[in-house]
Coordinates of C-alpha atoms and ligand atoms in Angstrom, one line a residue:
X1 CA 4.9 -21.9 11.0
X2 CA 6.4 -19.3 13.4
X3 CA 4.5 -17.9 16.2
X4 CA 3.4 -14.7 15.6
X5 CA 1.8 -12.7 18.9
X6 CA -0.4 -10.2 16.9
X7 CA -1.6 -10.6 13.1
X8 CA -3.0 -8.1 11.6
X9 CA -5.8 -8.6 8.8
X10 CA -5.2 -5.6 6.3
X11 CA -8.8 -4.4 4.8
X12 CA -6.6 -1.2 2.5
X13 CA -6.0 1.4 4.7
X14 CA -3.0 3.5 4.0
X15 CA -2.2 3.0 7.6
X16 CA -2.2 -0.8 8.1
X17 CA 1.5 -0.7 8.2
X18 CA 2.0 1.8 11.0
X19 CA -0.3 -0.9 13.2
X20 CA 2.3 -3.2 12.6
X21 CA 5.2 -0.5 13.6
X22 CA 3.5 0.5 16.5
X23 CA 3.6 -2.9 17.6
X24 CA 7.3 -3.4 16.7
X25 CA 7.7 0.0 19.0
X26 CA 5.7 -1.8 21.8
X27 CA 7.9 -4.8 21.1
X28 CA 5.8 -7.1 20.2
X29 CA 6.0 -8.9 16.9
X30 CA 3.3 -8.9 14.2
X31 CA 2.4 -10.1 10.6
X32 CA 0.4 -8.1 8.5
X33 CA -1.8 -10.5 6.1
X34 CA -4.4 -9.5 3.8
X35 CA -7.7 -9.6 5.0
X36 CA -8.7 -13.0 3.3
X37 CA -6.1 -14.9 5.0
X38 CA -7.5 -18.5 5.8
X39 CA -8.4 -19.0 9.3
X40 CA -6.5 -22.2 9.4
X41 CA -3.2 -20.0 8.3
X42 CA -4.4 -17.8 10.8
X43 CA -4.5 -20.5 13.8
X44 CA -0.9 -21.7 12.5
X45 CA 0.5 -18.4 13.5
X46 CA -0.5 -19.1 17.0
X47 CA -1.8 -15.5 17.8
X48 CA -2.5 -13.7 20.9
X49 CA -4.2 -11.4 19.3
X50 CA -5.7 -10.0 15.6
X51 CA -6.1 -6.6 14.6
X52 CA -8.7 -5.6 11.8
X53 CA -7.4 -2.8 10.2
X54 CA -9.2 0.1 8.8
X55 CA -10.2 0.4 4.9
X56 CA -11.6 2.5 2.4
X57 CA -15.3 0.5 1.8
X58 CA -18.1 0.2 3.4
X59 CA -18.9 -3.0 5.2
X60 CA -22.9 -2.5 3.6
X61 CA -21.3 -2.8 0.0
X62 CA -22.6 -5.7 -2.2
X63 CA -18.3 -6.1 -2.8
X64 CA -17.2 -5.4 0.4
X65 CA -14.5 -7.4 1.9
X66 CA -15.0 -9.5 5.0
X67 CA -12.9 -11.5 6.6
X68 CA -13.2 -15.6 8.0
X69 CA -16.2 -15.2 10.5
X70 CA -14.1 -17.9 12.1
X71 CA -11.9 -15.0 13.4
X72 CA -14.4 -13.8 16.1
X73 CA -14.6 -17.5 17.4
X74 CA -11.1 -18.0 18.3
X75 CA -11.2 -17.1 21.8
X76 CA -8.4 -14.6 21.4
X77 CA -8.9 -10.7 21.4
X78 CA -9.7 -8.5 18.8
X79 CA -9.1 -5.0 18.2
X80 CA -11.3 -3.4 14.9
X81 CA -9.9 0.0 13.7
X82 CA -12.4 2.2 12.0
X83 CA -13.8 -0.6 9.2
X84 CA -12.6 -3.1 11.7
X85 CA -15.1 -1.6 14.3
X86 CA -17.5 -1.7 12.0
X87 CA -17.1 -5.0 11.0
X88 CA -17.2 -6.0 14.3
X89 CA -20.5 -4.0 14.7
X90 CA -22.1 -6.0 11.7
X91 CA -21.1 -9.3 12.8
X92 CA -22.5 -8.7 16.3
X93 CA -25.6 -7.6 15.5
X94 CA -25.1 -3.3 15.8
X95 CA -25.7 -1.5 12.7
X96 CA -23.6 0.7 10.3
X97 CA -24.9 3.5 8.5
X98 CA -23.6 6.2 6.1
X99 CA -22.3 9.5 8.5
X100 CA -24.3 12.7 7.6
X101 CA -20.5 14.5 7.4
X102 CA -17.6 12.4 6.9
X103 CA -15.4 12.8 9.7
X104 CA -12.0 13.7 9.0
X105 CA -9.2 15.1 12.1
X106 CA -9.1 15.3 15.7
X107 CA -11.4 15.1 18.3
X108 CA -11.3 14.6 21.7
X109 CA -11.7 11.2 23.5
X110 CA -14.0 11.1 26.8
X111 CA -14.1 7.7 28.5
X112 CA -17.2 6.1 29.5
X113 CA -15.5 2.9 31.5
X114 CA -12.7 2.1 32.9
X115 CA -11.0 0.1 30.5
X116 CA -7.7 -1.7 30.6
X117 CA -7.3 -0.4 26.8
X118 CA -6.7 2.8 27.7
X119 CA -4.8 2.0 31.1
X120 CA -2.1 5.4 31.5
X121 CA -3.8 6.9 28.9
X122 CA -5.2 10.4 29.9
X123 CA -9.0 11.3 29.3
X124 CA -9.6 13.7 27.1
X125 CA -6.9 12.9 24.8
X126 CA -6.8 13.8 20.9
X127 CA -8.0 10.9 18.5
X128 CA -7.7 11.4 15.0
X129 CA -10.7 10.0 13.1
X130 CA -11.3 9.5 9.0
X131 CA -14.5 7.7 8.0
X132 CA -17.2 7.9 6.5
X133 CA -19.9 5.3 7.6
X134 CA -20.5 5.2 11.7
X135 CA -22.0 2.3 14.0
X136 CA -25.6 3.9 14.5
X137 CA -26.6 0.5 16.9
X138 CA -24.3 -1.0 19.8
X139 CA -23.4 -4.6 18.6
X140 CA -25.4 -7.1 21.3
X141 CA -22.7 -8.1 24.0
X142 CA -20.9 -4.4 24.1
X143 CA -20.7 -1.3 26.4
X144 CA -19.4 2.1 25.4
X145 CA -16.2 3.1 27.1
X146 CA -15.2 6.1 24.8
X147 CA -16.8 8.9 23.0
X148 CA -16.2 12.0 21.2
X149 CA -18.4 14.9 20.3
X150 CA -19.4 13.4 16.9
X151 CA -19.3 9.6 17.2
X152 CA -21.1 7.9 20.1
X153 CA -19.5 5.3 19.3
X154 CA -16.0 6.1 19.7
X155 CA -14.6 3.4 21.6
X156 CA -17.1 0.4 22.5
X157 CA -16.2 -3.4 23.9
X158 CA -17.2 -6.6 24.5
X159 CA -14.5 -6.9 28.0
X160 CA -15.8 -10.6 28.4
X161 CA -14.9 -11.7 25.2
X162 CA -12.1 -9.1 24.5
X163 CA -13.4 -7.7 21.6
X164 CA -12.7 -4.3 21.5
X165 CA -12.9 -1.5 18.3
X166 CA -12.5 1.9 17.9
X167 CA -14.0 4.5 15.5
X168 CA -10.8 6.1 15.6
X169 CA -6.9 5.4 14.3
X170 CA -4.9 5.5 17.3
X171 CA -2.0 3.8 15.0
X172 CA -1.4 7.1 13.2
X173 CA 0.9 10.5 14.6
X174 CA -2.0 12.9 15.5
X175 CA -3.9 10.4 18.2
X176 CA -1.8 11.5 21.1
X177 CA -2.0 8.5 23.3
X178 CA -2.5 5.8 20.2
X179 CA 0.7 4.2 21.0
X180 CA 0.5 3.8 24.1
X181 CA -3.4 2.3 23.5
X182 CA -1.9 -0.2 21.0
X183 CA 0.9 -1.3 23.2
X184 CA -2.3 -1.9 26.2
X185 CA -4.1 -3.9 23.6
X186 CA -0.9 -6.5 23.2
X187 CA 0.5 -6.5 26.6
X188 CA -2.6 -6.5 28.6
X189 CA -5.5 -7.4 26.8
X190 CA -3.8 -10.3 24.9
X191 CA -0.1 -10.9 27.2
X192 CA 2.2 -10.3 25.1
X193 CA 5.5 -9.3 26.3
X194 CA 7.7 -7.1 24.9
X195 CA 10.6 -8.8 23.6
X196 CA 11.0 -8.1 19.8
X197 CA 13.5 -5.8 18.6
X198 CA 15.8 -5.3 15.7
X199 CA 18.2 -7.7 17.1
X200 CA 15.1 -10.2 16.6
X201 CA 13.9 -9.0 13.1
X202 CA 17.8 -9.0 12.3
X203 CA 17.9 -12.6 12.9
X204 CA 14.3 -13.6 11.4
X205 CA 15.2 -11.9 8.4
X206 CA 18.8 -13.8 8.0
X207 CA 16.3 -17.2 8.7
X208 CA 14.6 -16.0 5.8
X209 CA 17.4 -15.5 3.3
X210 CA 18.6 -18.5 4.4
X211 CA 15.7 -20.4 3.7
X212 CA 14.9 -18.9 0.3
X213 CA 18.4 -18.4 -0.9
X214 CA 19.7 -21.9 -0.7
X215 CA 23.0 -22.4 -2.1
X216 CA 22.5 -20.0 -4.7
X217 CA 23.7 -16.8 -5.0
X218 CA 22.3 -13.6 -4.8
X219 CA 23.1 -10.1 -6.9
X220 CA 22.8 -6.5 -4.8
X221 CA 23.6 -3.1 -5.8
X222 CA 25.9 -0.9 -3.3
X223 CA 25.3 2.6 -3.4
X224 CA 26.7 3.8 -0.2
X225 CA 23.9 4.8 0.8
X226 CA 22.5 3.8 4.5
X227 CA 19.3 0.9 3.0
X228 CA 21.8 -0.8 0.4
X229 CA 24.6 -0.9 3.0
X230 CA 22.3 -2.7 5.6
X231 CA 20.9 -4.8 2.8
X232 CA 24.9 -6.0 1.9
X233 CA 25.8 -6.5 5.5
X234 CA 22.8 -8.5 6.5
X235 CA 23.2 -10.6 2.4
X236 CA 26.6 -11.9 4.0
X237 CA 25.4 -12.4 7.5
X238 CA 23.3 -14.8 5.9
X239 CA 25.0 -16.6 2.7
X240 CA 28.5 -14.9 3.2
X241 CA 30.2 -14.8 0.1
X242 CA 27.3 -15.9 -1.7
X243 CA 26.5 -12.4 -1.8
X244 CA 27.7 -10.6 -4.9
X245 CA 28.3 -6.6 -4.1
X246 CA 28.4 -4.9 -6.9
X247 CA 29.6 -0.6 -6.4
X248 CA 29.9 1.2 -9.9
X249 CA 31.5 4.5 -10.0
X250 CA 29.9 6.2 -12.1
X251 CA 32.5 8.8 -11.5
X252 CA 29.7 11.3 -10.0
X253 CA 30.3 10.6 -6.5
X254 CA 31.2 13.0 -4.0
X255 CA 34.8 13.6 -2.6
X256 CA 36.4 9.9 -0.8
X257 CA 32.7 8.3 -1.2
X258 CA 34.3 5.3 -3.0
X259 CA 37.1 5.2 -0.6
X260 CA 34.9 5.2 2.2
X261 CA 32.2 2.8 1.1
X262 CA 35.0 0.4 -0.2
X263 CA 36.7 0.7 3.3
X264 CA 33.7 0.2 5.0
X265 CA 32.9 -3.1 3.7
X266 CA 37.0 -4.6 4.0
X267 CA 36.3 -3.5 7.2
X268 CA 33.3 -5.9 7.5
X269 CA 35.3 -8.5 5.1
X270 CA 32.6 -8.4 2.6
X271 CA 34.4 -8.6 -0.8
X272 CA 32.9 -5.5 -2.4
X273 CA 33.3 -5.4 -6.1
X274 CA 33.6 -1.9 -7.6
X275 CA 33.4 -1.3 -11.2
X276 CA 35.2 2.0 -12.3
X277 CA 33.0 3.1 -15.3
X278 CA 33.6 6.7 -14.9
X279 CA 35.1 7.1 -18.0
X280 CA 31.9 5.6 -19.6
X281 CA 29.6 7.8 -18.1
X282 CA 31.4 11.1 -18.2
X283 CA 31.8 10.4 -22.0
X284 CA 28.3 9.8 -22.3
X285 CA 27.1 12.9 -21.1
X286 CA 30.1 15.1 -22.5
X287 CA 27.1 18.1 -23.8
X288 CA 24.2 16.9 -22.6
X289 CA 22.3 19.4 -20.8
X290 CA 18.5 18.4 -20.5
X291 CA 18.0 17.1 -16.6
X292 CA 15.5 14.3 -17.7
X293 CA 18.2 13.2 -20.6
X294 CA 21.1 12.9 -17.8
X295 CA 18.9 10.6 -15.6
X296 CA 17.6 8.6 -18.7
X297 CA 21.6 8.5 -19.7
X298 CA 22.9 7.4 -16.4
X299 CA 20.2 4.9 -15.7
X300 CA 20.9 3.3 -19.1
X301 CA 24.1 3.1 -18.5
X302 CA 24.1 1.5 -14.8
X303 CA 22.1 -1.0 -16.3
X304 CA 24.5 -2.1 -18.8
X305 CA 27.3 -2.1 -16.1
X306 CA 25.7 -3.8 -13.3
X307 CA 24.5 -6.6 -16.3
X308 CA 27.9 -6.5 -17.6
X309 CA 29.3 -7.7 -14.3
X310 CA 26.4 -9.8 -13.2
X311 CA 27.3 -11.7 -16.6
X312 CA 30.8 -12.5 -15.0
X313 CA 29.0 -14.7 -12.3
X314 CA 27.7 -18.2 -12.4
X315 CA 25.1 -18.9 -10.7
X316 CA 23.1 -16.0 -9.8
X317 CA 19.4 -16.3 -9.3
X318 CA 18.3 -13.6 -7.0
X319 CA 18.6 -9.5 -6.7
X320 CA 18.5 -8.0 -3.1
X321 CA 17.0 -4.4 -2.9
X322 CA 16.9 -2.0 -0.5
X323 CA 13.2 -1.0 -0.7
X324 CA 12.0 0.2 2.2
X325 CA 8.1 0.8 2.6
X326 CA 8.0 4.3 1.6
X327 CA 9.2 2.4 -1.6
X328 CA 6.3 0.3 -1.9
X329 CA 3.4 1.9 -4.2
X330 CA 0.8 -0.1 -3.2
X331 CA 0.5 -1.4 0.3
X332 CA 0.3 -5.6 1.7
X333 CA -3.7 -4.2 0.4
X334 CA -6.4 -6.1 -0.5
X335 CA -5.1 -7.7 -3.6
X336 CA -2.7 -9.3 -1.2
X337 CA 1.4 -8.7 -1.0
X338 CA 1.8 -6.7 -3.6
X339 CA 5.1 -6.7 -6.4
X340 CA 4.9 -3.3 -7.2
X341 CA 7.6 -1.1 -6.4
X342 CA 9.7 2.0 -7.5
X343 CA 12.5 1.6 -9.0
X344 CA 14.9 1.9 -6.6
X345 CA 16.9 4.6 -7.5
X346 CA 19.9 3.8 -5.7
X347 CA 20.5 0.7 -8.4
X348 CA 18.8 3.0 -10.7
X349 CA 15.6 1.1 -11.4
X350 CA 16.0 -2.4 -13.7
X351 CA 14.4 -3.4 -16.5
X352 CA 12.2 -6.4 -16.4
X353 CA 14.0 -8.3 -18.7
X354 CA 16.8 -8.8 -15.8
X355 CA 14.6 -11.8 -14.2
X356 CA 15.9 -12.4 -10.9
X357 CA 13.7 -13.1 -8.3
X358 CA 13.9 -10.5 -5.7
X359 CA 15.3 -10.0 -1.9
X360 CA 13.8 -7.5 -0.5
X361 CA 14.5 -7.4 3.6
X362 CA 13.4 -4.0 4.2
X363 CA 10.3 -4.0 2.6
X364 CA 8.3 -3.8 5.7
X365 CA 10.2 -1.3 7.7
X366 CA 10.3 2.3 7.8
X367 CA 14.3 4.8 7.2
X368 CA 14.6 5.1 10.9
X369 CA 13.8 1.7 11.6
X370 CA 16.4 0.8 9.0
X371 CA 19.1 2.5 10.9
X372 CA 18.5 1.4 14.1
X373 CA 18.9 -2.3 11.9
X374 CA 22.3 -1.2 11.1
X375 CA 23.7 -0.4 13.9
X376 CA 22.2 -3.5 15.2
X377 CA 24.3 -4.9 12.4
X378 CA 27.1 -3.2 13.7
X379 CA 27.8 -0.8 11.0
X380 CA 29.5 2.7 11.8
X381 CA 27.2 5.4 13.2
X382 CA 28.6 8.3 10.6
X383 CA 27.3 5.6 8.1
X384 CA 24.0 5.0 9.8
X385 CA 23.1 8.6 9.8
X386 CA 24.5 9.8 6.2
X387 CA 22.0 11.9 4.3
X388 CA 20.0 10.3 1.3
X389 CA 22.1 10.5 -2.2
X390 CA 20.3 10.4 -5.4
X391 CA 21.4 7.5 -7.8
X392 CA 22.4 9.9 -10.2
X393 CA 24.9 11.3 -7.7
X394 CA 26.2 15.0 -8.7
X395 CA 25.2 15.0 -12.3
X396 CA 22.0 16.4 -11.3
X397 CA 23.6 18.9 -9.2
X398 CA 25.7 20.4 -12.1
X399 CA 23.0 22.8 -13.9
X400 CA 24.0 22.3 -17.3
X401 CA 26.7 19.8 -18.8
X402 CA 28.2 17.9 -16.4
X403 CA 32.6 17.7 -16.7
X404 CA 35.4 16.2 -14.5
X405 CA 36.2 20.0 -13.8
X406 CA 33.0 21.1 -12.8
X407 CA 32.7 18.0 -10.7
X408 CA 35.4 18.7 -9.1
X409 CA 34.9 22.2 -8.3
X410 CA 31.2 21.1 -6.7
X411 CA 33.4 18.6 -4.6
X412 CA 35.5 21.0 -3.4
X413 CA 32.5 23.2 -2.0
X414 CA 30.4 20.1 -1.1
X415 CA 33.6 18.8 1.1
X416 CA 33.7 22.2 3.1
X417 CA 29.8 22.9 3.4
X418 CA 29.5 19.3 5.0
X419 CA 32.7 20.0 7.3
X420 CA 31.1 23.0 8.9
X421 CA 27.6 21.4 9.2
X422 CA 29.4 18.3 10.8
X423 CA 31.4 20.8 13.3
X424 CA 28.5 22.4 14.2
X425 CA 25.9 19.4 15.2
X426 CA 23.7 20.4 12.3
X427 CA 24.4 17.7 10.2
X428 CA 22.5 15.6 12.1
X429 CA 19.8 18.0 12.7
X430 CA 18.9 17.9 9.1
X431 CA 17.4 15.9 6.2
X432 CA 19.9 16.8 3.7
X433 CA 22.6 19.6 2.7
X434 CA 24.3 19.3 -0.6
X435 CA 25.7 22.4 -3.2
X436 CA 25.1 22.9 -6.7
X437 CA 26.8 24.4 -8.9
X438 CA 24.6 26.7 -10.9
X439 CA 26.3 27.1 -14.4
X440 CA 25.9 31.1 -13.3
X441 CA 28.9 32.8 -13.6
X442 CA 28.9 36.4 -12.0
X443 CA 31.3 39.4 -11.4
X444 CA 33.5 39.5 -7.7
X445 CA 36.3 41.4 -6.5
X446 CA 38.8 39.4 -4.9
X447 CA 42.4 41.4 -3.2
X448 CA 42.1 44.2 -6.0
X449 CA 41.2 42.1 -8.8
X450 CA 37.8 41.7 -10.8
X451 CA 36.8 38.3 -10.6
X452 CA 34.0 36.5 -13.2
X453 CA 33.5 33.0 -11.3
X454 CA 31.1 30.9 -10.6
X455 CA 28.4 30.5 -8.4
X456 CA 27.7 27.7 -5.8
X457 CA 24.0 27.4 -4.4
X458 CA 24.1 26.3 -0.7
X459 CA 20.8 23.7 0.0
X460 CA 19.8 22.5 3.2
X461 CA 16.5 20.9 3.7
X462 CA 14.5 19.5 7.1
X463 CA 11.8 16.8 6.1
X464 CA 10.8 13.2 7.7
X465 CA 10.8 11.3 4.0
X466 CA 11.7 13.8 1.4
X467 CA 8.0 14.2 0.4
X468 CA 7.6 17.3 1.3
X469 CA 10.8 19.7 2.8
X470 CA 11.0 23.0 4.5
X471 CA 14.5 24.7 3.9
X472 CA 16.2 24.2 7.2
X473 CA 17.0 27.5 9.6
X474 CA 20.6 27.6 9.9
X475 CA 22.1 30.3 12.1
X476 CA 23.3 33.1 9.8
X477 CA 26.9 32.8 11.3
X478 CA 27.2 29.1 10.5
X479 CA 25.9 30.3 6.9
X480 CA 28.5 33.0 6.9
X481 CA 31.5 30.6 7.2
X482 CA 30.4 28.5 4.7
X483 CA 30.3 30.9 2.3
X484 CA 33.7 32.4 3.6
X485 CA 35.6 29.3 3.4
X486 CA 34.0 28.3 0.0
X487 CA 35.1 31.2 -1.6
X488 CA 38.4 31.7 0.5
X489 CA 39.6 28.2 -0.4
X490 CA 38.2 27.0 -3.5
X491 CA 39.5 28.9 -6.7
X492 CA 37.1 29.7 -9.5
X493 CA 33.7 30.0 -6.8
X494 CA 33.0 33.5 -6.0
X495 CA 29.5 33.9 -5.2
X496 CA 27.4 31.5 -3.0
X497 CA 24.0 31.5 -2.2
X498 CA 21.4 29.9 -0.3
X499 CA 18.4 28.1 -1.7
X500 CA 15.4 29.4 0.6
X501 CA 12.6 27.3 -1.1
X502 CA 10.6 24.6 0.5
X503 CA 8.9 21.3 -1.0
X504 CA 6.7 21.9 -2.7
X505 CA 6.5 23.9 -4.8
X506 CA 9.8 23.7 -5.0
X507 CA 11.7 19.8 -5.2
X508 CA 15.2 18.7 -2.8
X509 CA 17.3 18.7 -5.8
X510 CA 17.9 21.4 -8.2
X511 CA 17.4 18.8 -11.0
Ligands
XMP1 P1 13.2 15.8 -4.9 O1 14.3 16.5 -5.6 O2 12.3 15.0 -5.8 O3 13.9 14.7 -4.0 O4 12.5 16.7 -4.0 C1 13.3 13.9 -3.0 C2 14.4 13.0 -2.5 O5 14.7 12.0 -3.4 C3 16.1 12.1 -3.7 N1 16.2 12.0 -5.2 C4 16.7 10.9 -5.8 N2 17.2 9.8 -5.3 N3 17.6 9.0 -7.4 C5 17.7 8.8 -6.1 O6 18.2 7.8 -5.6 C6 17.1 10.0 -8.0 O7 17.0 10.1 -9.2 C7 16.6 11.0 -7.2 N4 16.0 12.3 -7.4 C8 15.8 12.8 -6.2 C9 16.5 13.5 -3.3 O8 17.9 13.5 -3.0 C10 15.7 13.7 -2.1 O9 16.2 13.0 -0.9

């Protein structure tokens, strides 16, 4: 088995993975497994160091979940985080009680020792702390080197035996110097050196593929869209043309997506296949007005494409998606790697009876880390840094039934709104910009004539995951000649507006 620096044992905290991206910041490599890993799998791994992660029960349960007691005899370090620390407490002899007030935000960090934990890291910083049981007696063996105004046990080690746990998450955003803590408890605490980076998980992920792929051949679904792209390119880094990419037009694409995605990949010599099967979708929702029947429509009918063509291959055994771990509904967790995921919209979700076995290379990593994997892969930066697309492409930006002239009339404005976003560096500033067309026709005087046209809505959203969204502040002259040039130079638009809602309680898409 590989070496692996820093494992982390997960005990089911929502944050496990951020430990593991932290790490992969620090450059350090790391495996998250779950929390009942055998300590003989454990010693294979060679670490220099485990982690305990944090969790949502209480190490005084009857069903609580402990790890190997072998871990704590390895000789290596340990770091507990919140039910790590008090695991670590337990074993050690300290005690754990239930805290009078759960405590749930920041508070501020005073150090008690000098610790090489929290080397460059300033006293006083912000922690951010969420539990609900606290150490109430110092394990035998450990000092206190942090506190905070409501846990006396904030930070407390054993330095002989590198033992270390913390009451608090410095893994997550709000604890100010967390990262910095985390990359102390690799690089000096264990020696670790930093020299991961995507180039490495690049290459350990084509190992992988290898490895499980064989000489079969594997099925993926190209969207255009930044996580299918880097799953493609790094499918036929690995088995070449093996790799079966399969693009469908569903004929709800923006203007030159095909071309561009089809280019892209010739460019890369990865034989894309692209099914045109616009005239089967477009016929299918000729009338159809009801938002959740268009999805339910264009999801059917991907399937039946992407099957259809999948058919035409011998050989196939194993799906590659682009699932990244926003994707994942429940976490590595307790139960162990889990198989749940969301569909992935960008394929449009499949059915269980399509049994592949799946390939999923991005399972672990988070959008941004995803990018910087593609242009470690070498694919185009305007690629890299495309805003998301929904699977059901502009369909669901048409309010009302969706037609070849309506669609083209949203192209038309979508083409210029994104030209003067791009011109002005805001393109990149923001999560996603897109227009609808709002089936909201409305009176306009154009020269000296009356106009009754139609009406394009203008969106533009900031967010980190498209969870929640704030509409973005764009400077009112950059609005200004969007809607000028909209109007001026696409006939039959002569109203447009701007969408100034944010998520929630309103969603990204109008649909
Ligand atoms: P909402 O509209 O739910 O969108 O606020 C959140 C994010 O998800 C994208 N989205 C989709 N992506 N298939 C997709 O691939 C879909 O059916 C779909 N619906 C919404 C949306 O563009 C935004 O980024």
């Amino acid at each position: 088995m590989k070496h692996v620096p820093i494992v982390v044992l997960d005990f089911g905290s929502q944050y496990t993975q951020i430990i593991a991206r932290k790490l992969r910041e620090a450059g350090v490599y790391s495996e998250i497994v779950p929390f009942s890993e055998k300590i003989e799998d454990i010693k294979k791994r060679t670490p220099k160091g485990i982690i305990l992660s944090g969790g949502p029960a209480s190490v005084y349960a009857k069903d609580s979940y402990h790890p190997d007691k072998e871990v704590f005899k390895l000789g290596i370090p340990v770091l507990g985080i919140c039910y790590g620390m008090q695991l670590i407490s337990q074993y050690f002899g300290g005690s754990v009680i239930p805290a009078d007030h759960h405590e749930y935000g920041k508070a501020k960090l005073t150090f008690e020792k000098e610790s090489d934990i929290f080397k460059d890291t300033k006293d006083g910083q912000i922690v951010w702390m969420s539990h609900g049981d606290k150490v109430d007696k110092l394990a035998s063996g450990f000092e206190i080197i942090g506190t905070s105004e409501n846990s006396p046990f904030a930070a407390i080690a054993n330095e002989k035996e590198k033992i270390y746990a913390f009451q608090f998450h410095p893994e997550v955003y709000h604890s100010q110097e967390g990262s910095k803590i985390l990359k102390n408890f690799a690089k000096y605490i264990c020696g670790c050196e930093s020299t991961w980076n995507m180039g490495s998980f690049a290459k350990e992920q084509i190992a992988k593929i290898q490895e499980k792929v064989g000489n079969k051949k594997v099925l993926c679904g190209v969207s255009g869209g930044v996580d299918s792209s880097v799953v493609a390119t790094l499918l036929a880094e690995a088995i070449g043309d093996q790799l079966i990419p399969v693009f469908v037009d569903h004929g709800l694409l923006r203007a030159n997506e095909r071309e561009d995605v089809e280019a892209m990949f010739a460019a890369r010599g990865i034989n894309l296949i692209t099914v045109d099967a616009s005239e089967i979708f477009l016929k299918k929702l000729v009338g159809v007005t009801d938002p959740e029947k268009k999805r339910k429509i264009i999801g059917e009918t991907f399937i039946e494409v992407f099957d259809k063509e999948a058919k035409k291959h011998d050989g196939i055994e194993f799906l590659a998606q682009g699932t990244l771990y926003t994707d994942v509904i429940e976490s590595v967790s307790v139960k162990g790697p889990s198989k749940t995921i969301k569909s992935h919209h960008n394929v449009g979700g499949l059915p269980d009876w399509m049994t592949f076995e799946l390939i999923e290379p991005l399972r672990e990593i988070f959008k941004d880390e995803v990018r910087k994997l593609g242009l470690e892969l070498g694919l185009p930066k305007d690629m890299i840094g495309r805003h998301p697309f929904p699977g059901p492409g502009l369909a669901i930006r048409i309010m009302g039934d969706v037609n070849r002239a309506d669609l083209e009339l949203l192209r038309k404005a979508d083409v210029i709104m994104l030209d003067v976003l791009r011109a002005t560096g805001y393109y990149d500033k923001t999560w996603q910009a897109f227009t609808v067309l709002l089936n909201v026709k409305s009176v306009g005087v154009m020269g000296d004539n009356r106009t009754y046209d139609n009406t394009v809505c203008v969106r533009i959203v900031d967010a980190t995951d498209g969870m929640t969204a704030t509409f973005s502040y764009i400077p009112h002259d950059i609005l200004e000649t969007i809607s000028r040039r909209i109007i001026n130079e696409v006939d039959g638009i002569n109203r447009v507006v701007y969408d100034i809602s944010s998520k929630p309680p309103a969603t990204i898409e109008w649909e």
